[in-house]
CSV table of C-alpha atoms in Angstrom, one decimal:
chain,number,residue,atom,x,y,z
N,7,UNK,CA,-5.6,23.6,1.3
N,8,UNK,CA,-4.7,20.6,-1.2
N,9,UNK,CA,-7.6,19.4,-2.5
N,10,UNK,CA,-7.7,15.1,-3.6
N,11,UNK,CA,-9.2,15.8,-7.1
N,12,UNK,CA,-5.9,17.8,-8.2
N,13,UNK,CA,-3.9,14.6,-7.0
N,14,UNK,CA,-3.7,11.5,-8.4
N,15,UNK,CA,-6.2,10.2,-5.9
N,16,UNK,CA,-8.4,11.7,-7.0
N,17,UNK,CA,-9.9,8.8,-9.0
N,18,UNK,CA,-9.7,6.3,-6.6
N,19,UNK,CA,-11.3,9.1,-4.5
N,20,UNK,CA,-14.7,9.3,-7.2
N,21,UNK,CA,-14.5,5.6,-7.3
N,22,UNK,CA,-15.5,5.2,-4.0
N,23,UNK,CA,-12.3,2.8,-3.2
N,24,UNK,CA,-10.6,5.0,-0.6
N,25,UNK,CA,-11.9,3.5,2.5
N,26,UNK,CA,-11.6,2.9,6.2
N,27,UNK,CA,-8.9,6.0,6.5
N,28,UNK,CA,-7.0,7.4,9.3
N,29,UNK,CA,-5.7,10.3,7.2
N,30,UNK,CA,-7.3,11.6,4.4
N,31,UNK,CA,-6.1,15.1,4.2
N,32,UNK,CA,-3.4,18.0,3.8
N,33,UNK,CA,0.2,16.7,4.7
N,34,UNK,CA,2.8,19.4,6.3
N,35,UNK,CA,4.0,19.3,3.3
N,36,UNK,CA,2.4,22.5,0.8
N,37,UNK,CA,0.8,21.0,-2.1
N,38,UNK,CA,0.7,17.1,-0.8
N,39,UNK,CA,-2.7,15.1,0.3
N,40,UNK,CA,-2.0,12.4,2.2
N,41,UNK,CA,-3.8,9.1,2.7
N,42,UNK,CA,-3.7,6.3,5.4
N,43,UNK,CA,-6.3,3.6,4.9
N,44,UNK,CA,-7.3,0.6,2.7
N,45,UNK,CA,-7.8,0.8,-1.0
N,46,UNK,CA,-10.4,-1.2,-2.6
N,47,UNK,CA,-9.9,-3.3,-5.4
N,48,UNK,CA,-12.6,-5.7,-6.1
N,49,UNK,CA,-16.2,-4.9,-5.1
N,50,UNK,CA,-19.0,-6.9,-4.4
N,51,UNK,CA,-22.1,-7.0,-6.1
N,52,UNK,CA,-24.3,-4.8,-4.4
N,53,UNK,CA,-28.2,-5.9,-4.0
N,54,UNK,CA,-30.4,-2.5,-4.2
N,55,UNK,CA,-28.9,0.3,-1.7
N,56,UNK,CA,-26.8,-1.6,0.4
N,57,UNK,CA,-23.7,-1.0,1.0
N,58,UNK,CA,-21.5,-4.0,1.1
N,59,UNK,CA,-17.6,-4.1,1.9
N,60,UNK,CA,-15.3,-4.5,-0.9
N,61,UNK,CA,-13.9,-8.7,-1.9
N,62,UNK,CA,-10.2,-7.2,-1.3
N,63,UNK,CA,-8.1,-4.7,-1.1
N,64,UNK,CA,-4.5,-3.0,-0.5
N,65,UNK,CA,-5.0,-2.5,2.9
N,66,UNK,CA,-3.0,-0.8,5.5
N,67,UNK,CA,-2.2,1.9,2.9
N,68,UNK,CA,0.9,4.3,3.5
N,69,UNK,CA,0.9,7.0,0.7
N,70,UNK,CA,0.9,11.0,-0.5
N,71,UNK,CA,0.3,12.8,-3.9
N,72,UNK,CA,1.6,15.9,-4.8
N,73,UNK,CA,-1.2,18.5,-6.1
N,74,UNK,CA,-1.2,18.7,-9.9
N,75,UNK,CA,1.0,15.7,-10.8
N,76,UNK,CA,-1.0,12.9,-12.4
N,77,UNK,CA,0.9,9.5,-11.0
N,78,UNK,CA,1.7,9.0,-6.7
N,79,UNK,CA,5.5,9.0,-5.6
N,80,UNK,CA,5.3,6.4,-3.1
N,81,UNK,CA,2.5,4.0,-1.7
N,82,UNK,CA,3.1,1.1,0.6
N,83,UNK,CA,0.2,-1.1,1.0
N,84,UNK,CA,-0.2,-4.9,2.6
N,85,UNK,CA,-2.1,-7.7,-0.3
N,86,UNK,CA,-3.5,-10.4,1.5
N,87,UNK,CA,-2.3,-12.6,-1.5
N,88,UNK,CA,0.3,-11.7,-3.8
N,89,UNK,CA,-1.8,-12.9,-6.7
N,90,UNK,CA,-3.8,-9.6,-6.0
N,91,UNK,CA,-0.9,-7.6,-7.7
N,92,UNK,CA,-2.8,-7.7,-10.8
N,93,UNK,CA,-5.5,-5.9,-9.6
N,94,UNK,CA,-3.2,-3.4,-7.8
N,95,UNK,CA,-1.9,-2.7,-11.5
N,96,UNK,CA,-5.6,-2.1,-13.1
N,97,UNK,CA,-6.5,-0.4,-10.7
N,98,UNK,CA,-4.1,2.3,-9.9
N,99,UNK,CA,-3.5,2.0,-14.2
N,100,UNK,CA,-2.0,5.7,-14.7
N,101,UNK,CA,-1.6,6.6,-11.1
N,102,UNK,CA,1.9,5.2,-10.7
N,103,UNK,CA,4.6,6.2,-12.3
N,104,UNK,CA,7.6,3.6,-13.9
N,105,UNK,CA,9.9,6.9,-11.6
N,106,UNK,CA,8.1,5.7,-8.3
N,107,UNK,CA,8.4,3.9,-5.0
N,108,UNK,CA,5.7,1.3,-4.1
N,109,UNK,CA,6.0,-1.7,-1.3
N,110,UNK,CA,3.7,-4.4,-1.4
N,111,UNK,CA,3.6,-6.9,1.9
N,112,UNK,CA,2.1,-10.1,1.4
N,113,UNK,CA,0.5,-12.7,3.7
N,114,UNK,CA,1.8,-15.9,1.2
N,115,UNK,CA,5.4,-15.0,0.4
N,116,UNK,CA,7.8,-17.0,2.3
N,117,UNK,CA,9.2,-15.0,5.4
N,118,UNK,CA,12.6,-14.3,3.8
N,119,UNK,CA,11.3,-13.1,0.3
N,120,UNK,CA,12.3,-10.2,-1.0
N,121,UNK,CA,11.8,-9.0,-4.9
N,122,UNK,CA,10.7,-6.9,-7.0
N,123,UNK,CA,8.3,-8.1,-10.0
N,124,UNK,CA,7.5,-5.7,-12.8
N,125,UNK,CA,3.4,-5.5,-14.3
N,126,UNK,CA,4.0,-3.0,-17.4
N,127,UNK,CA,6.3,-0.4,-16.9
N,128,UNK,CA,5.8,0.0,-12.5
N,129,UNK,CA,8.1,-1.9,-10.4
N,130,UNK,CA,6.4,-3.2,-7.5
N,131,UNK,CA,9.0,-4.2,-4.4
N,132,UNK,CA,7.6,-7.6,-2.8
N,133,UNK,CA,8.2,-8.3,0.6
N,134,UNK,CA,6.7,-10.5,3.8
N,135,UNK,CA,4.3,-9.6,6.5
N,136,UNK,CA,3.5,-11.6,8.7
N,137,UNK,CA,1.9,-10.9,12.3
N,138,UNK,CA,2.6,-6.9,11.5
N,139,UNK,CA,1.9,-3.8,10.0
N,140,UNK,CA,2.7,-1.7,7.2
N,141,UNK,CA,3.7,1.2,9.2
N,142,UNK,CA,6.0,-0.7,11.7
N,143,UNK,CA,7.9,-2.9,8.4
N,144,UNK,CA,8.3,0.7,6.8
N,145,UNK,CA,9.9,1.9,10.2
N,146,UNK,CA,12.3,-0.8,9.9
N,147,UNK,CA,12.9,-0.6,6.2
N,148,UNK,CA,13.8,3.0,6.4
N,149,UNK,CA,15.6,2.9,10.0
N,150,UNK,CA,13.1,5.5,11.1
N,151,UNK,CA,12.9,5.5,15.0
N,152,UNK,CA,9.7,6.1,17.1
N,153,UNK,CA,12.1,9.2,18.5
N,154,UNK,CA,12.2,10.7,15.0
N,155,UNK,CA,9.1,11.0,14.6
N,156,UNK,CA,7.0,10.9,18.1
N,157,UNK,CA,7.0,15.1,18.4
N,158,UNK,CA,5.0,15.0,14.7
N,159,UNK,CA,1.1,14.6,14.2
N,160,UNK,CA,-0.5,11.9,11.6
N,161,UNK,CA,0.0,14.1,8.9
N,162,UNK,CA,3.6,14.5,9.7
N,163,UNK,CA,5.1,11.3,10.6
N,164,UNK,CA,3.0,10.0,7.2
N,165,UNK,CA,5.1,12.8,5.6
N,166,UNK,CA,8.8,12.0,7.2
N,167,UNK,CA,8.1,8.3,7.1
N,168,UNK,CA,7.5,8.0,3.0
N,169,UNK,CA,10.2,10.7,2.6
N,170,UNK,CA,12.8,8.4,3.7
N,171,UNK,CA,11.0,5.7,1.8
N,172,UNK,CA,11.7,7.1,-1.5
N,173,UNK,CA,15.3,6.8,-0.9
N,174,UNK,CA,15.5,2.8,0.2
N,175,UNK,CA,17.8,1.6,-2.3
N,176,UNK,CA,15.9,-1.5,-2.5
N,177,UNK,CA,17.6,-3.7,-5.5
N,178,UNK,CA,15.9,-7.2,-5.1
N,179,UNK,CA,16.2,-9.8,-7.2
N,180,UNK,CA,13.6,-9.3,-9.9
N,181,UNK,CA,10.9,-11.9,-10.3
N,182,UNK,CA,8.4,-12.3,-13.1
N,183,UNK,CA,4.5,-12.2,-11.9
N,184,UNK,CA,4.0,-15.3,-13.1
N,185,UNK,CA,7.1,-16.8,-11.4
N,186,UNK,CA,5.6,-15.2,-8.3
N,187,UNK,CA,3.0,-16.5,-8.5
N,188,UNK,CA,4.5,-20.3,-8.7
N,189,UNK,CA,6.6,-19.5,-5.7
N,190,UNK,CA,3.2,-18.4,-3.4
N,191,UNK,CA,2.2,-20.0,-0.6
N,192,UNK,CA,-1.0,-20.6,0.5
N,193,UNK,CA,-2.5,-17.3,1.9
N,194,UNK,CA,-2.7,-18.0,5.9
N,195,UNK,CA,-6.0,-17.2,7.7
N,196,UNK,CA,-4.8,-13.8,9.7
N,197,UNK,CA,-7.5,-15.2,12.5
N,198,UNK,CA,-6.0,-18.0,13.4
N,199,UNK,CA,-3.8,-18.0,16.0
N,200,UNK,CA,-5.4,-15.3,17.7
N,201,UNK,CA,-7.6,-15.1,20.8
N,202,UNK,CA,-11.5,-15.6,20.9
């Protein structure tokens, strides 16, 4: 059994930011812990013992970590602002590797964005969402069809989804933070539209 502290979520794990998963366990993979869920990056204040949800986070979270390696292959994740990314940097400082492959949607990029924008040495890819979800953007990003993968478990199509991640050749135009943060839109309220 993979265990999270010999992964590099192991942290985020002790940190208490790994929240609201769907996986959070051994992948079909020996040796890889999986994790589908939200990861927190700002926290509230907390008054005495209660237990408040976090400001923000990378939510919708698609990601593994191999046991014994110190930084995560692949993680896509959806920011509800792009001006978040910074956070996404502190945060998972040491976890990601300058080698890996990590998506970020965001709610205030215009609909036809795509880049990628560099904090350090990690390359972050940049792209839309709007009215979706991590999981179905990566299905269409990597071609993956329902068929593929409807025989698998969570574990599984987590496993053969982020596999065929890792080998998008996704070569967007690259874009400084600061430049994408000129370009952002205001962030749009995800309730809006949407039925009482």
């Amino acid at each position: 059994m993979t265990s999270i502290d010999n992964t590099a979520l192991g942290r985020l794990d002790k940190e208490g930011r790994l929240l609201n998963a769907v996986l959070k366990g051994h992948t079909t993979k020996p040796g890889r812990f999986g994790f589908r869920g939200d990861i927190a990056l700002r926290f509230q204040v907390q008054v005495a013992d209660e237990k408040r949800p976090p400001d923000y986070s990378i939510e919708q979270v698609l990601t593994v970590a191999d046991e014994g390696e110190t930084t995560i292959p692949v993680l896509a994740g959806y920011l509800h602002s792009l001006a978040y990314l910074a956070d996404v940097a502190k945060v998972l400082d040491g976890a990601l590797s300058p080698n890996g492959t990590y998506f970020m949607f965001c709610n205030n990029i215009d609909l036809l964005a795509k880049y990628r924008i560099k904090i350090g040495n990690v390359t972050f890819r940049i792209l839309p969402c709007d009215e979706s979800t991590v999981w179905k953007e990566m299905m269409d990003l990597t071609g993956v069809e329902k068929n593929d993968i409807k025989k698998l478990d969570t574990a599984g199509k987590l496993d053969y989804l982020l596999d065929a991640a890792k080998s998008i050749n996704a070569s967007y135009a690259e874009l400084s933070y600061e430049d994408g943060l000129a370009k952002m839109q205001p962030v749009k309220n995800r309730n809006e539209n949407r039925p009482v």
